[in-house]
PDB file of C-alpha atoms in Angstrom:
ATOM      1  CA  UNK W 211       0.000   0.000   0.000  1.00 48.00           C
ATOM      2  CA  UNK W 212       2.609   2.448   1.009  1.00 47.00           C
ATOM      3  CA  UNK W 213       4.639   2.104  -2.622  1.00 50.00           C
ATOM      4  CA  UNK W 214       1.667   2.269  -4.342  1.00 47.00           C
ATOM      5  CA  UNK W 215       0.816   5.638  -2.790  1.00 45.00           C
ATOM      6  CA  UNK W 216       4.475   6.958  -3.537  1.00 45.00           C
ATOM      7  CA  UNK W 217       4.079   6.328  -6.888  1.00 46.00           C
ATOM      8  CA  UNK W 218       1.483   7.680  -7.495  1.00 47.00           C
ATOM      9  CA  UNK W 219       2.736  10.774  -5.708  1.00 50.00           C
ATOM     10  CA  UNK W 220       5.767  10.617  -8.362  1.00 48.00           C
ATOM     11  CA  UNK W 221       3.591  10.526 -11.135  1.00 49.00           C
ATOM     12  CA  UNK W 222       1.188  13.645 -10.072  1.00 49.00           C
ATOM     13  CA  UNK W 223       4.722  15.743  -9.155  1.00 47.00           C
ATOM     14  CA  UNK W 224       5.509  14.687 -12.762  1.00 49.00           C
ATOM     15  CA  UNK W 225       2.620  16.122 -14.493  1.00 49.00           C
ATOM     16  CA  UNK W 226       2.244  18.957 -11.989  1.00 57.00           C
ATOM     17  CA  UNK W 227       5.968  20.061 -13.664  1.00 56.00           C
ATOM     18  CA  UNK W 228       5.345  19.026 -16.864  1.00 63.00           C
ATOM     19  CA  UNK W 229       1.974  21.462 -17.219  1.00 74.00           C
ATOM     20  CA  UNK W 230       4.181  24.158 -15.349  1.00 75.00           C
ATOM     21  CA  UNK W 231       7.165  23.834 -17.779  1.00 74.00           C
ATOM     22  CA  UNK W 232       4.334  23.999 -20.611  1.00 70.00           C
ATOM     23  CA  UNK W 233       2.239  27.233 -19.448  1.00 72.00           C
ATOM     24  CA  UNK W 234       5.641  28.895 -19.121  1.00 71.00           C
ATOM     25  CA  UNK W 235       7.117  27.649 -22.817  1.00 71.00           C
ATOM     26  CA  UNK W 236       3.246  28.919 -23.818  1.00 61.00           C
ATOM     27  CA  UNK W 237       3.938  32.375 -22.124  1.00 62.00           C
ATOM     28  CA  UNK W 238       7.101  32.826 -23.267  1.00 60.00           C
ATOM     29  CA  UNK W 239       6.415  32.363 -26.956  1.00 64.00           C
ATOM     30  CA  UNK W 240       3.256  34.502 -26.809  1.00 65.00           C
ATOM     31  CA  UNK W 241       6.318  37.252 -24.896  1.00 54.00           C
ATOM     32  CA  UNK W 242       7.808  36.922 -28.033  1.00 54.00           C
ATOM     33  CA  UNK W 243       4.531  37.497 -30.428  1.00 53.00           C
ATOM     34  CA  UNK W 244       3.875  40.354 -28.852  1.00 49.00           C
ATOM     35  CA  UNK W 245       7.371  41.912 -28.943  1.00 45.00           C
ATOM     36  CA  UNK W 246       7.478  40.657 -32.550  1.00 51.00           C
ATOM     37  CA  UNK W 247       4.246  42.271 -33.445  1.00 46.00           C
ATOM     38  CA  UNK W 248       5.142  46.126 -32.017  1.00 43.00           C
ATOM     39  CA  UNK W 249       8.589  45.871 -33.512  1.00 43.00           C
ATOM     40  CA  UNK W 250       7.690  45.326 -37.037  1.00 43.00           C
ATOM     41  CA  UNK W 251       4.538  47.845 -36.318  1.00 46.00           C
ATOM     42  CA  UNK W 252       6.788  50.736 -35.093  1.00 45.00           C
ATOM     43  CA  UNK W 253       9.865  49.812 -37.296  1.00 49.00           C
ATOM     44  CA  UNK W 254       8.156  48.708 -40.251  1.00 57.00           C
ATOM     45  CA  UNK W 255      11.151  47.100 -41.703  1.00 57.00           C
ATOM     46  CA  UNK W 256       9.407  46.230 -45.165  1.00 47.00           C
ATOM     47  CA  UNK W 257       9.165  49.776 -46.246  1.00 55.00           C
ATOM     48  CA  UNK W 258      12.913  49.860 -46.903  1.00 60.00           C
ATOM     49  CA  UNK W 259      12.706  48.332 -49.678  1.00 67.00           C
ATOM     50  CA  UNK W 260       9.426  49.828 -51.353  1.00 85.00           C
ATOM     51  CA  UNK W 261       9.613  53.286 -53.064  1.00 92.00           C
ATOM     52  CA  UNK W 262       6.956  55.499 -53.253  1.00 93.00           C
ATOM     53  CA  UNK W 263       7.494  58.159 -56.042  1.00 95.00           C
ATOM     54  CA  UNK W 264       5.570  61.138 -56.669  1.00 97.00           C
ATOM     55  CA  UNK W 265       6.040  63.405 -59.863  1.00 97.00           C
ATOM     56  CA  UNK W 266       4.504  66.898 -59.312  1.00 98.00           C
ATOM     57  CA  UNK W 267       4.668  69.830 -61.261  1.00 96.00           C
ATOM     58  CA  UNK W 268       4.549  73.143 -59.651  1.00 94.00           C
ATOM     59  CA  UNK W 269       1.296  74.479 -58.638  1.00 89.00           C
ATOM     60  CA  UNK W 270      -0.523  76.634 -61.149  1.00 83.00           C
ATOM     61  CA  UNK W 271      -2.913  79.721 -60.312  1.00 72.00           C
ATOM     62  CA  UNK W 272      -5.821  80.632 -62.837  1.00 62.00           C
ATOM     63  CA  UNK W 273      -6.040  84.271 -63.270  1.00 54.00           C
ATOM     64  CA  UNK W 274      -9.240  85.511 -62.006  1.00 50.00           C
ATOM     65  CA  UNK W 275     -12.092  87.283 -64.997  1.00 50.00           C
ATOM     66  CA  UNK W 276     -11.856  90.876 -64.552  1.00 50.00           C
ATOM     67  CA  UNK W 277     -14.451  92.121 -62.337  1.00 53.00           C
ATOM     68  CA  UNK W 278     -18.020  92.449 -63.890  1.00 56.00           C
ATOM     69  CA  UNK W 279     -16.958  90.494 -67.397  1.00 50.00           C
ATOM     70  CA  UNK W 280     -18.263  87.332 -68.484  1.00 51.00           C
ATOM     71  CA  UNK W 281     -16.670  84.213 -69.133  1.00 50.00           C
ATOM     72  CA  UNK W 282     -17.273  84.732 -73.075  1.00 50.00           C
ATOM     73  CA  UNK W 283     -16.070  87.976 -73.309  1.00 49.00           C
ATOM     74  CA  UNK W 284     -13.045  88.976 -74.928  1.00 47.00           C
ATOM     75  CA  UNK W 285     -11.472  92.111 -73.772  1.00 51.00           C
ATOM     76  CA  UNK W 286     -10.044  94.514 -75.841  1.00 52.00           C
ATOM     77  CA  UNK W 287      -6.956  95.276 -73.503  1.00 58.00           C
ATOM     78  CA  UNK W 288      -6.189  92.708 -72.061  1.00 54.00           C
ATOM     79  CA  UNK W 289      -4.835  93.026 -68.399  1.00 57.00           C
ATOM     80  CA  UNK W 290      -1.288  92.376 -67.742  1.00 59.00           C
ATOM     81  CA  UNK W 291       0.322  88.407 -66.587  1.00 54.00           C
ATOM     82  CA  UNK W 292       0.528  87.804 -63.553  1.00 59.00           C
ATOM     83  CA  UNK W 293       3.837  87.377 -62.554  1.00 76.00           C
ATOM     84  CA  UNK W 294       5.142  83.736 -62.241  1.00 86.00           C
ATOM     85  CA  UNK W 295       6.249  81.864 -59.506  1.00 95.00           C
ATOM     86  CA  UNK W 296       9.230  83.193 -57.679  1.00 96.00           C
ATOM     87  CA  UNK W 297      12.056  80.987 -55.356  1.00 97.00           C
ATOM     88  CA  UNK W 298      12.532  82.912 -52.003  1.00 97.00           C
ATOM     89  CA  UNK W 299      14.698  80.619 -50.425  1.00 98.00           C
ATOM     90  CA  UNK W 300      15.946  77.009 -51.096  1.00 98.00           C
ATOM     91  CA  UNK W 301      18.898  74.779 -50.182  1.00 98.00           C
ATOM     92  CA  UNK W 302      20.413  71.318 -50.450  1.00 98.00           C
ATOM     93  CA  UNK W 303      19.343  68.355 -48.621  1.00 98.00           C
ATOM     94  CA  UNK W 304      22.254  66.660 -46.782  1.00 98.00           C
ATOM     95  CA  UNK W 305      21.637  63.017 -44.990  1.00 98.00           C
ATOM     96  CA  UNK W 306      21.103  62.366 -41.560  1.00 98.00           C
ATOM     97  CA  UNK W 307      20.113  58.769 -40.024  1.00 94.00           C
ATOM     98  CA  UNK W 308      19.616  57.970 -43.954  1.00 94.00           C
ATOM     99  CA  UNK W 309      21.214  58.989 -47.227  1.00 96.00           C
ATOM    100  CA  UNK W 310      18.857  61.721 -48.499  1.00 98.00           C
ATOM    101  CA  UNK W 311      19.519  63.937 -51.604  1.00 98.00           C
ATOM    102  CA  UNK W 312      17.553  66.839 -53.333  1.00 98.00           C
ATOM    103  CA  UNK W 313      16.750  70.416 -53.485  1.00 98.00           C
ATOM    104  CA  UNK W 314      14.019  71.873 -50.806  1.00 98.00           C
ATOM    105  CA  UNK W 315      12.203  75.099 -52.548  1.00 98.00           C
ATOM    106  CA  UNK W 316      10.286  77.830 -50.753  1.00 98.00           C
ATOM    107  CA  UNK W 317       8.173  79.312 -53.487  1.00 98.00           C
ATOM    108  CA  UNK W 318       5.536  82.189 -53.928  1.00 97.00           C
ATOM    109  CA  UNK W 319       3.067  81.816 -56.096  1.00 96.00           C
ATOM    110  CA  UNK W 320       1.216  84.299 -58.832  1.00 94.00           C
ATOM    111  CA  UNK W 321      -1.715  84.828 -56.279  1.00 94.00           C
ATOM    112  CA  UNK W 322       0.245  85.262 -53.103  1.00 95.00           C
ATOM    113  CA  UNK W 323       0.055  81.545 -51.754  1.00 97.00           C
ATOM    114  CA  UNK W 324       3.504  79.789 -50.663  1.00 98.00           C
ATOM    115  CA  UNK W 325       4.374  75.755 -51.243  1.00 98.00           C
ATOM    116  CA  UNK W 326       7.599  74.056 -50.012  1.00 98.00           C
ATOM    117  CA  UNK W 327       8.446  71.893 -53.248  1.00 98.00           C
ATOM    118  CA  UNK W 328      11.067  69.431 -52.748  1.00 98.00           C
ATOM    119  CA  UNK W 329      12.996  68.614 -55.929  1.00 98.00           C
ATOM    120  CA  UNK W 330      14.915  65.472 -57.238  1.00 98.00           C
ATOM    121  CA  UNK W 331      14.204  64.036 -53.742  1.00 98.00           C
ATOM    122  CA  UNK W 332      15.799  60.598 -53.361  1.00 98.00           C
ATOM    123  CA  UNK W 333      15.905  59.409 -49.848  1.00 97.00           C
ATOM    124  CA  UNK W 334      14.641  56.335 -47.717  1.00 94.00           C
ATOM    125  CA  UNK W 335      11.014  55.415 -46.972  1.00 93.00           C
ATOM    126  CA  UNK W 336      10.310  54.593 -43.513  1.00 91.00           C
ATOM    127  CA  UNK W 337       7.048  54.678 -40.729  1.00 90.00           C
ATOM    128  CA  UNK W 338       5.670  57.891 -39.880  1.00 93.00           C
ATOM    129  CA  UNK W 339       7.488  60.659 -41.945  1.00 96.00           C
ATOM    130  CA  UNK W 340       6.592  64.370 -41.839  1.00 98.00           C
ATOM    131  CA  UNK W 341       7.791  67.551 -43.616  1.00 98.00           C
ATOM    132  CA  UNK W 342       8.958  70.291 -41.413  1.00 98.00           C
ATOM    133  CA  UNK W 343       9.504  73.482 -41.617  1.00 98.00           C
ATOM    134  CA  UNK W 344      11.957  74.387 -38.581  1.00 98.00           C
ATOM    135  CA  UNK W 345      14.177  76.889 -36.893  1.00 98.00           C
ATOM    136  CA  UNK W 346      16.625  74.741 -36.251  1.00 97.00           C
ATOM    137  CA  UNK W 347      20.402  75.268 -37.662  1.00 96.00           C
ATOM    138  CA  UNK W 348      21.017  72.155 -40.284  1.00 98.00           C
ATOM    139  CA  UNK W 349      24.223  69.794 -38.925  1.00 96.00           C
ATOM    140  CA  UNK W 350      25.871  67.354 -41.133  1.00 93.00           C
ATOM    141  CA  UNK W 351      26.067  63.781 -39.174  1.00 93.00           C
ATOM    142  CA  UNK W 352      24.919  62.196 -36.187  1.00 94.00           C
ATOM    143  CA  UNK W 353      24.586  65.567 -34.422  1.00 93.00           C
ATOM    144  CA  UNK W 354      22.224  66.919 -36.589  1.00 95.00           C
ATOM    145  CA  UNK W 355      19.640  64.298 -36.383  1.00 96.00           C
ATOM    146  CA  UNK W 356      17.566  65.137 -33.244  1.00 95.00           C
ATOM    147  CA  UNK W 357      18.277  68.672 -33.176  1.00 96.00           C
ATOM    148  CA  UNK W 358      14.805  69.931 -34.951  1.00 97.00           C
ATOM    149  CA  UNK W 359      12.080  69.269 -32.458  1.00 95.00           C
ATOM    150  CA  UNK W 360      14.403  71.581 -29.718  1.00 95.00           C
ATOM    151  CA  UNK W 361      13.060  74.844 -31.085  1.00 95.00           C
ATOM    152  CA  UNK W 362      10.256  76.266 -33.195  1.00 97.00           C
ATOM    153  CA  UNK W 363       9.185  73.924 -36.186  1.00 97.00           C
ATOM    154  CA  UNK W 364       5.445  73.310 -38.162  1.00 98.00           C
ATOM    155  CA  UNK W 365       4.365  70.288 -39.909  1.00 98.00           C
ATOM    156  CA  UNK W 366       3.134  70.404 -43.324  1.00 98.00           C
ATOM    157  CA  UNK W 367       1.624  67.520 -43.820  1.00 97.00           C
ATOM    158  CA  UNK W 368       3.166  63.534 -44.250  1.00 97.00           C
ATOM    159  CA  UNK W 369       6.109  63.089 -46.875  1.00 98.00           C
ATOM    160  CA  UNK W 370       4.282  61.859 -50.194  1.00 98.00           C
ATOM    161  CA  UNK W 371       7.001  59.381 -51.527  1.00 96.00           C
ATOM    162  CA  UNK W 372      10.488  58.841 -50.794  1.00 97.00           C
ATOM    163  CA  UNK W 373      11.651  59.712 -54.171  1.00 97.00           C
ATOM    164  CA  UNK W 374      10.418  63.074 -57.214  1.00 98.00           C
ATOM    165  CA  UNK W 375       9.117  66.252 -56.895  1.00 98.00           C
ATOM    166  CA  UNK W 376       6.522  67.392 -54.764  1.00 98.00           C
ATOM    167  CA  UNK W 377       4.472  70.226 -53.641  1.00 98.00           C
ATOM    168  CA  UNK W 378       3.365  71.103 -49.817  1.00 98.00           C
ATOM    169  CA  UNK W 379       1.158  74.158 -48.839  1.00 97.00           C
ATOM    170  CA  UNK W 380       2.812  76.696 -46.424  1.00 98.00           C
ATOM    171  CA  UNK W 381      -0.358  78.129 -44.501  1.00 97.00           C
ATOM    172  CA  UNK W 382      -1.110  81.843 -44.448  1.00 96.00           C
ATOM    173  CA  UNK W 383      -0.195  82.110 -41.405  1.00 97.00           C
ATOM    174  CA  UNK W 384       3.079  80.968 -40.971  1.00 97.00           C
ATOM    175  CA  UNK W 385       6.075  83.673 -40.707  1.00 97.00           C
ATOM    176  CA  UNK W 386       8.955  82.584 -42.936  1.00 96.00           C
ATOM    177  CA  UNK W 387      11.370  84.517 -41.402  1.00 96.00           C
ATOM    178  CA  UNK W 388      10.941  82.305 -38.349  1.00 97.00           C
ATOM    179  CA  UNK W 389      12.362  79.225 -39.805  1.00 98.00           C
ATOM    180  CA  UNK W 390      15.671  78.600 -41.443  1.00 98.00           C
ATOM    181  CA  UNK W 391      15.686  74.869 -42.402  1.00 98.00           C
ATOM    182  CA  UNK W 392      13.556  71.969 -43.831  1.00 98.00           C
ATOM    183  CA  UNK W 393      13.836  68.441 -42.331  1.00 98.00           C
ATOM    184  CA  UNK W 394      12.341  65.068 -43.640  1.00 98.00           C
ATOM    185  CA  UNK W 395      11.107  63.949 -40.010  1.00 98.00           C
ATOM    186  CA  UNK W 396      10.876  60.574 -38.648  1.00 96.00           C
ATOM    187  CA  UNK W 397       7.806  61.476 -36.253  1.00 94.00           C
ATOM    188  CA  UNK W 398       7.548  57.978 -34.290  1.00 92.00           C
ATOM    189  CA  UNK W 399      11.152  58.000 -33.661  1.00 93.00           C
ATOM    190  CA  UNK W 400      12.553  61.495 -33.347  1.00 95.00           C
ATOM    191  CA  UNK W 401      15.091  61.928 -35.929  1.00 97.00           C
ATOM    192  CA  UNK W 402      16.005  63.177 -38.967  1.00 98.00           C
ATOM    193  CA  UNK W 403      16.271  61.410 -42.547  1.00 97.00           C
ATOM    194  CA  UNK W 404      17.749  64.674 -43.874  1.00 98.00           C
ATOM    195  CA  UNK W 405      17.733  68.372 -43.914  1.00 98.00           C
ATOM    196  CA  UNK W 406      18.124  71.691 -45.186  1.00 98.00           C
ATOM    197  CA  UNK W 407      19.545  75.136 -44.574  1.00 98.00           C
ATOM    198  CA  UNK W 408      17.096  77.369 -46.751  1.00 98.00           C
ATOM    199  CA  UNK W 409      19.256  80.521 -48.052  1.00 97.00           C
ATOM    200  CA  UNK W 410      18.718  83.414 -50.557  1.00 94.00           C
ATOM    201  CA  UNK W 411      17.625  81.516 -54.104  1.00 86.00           C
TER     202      UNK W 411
END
């Protein structure tokens, strides 16, 4: 009687471990799901190899009907152009956390209205990226990559593709001479895929 109870006492210790050692194997691989899961949702490794590009031409502005004249009408003086789009500032884009090359354009428009247009951009795609305008000074390497949410910057809008030309509307009320530099901003991780200084065109 008494071995028979000890071994049965064996064999309950036995699967009491066993069904411990499994809940924990269980736990530990849904540990690593979950970890899995976020990283590839924050990093989202894939997009480093897919290129979005975008080919915009510069904005164009109708000229508005003289007052009072139909659309039919033909006048017989006609009023003067407008006068075309004009560069205010622009600069080079230098690389930061990735290689990142192009031209960044701040340009006014025949009816008053002001786009950023970023030129010949060629850079890397990646989760979460945002067009800035800043006031922050533009530093080649590593020190120049977390520099532009220090100071005074606007958003204006996400990054359309990774590679072409492309247009983004500066709102009325933003003050140009408050900001010196444009940066290609990595919003879920704070840094910068490249920048420029904007200067005299």
């Amino acid at each position: 009687m008494g071995d028979t109870f000890s071994e049965g006492n064996g064999e309950g210790a036995d699967v009491g471990f066993g069904g411990r050692r499994g809940r924990l194997i269980a736990s530990a691989l849904m540990a690593v799901v979950v970890v899995l899961g976020v990283g590839l949702y924050l990093f989202q490794p894939w997009k480093l190899w897919q290129n979005e590009t975008v080919s915009e031409a510069l904005p164009t502005v109708q000229a508005a009907p003289p007052a009072g004249s139909s659309p039919t009408a033909v006048p017989t003086d006609s009023p003067p152009a407008p006068p075309g789009p004009q560069t205010l500032l622009q600069g080079t884009l230098v690389s930061h956390e990735h290689t990142t090359t192009g031209t960044a354009k701040l340009i006014r428009l025949s009816d008053g209205t002001r786009t950023l247009r970023l030129e010949n951009l060629d850079t890397s795609n990646g989760p979460d990226l945002r067009v800035w305008l800043t006031d922050a000074p533009v530093k080649e390497g590593k020190d120049g990559w977390e520099v532009f949410d220090d100071g005074k910057h606007v958003s204006l809008g996400k990054l359309k593709g990774n590679k072409g030309d492309q247009n983004y509307e500066i709102p009325a009320d933003v003050k140009l001479a408050d900001y010196s530099s444009v940066t290609i901003w990595c919003d879920r991780f704070n840094v910068s895929f490249g920048a420029a200084a904007l200067g005299p065109a």
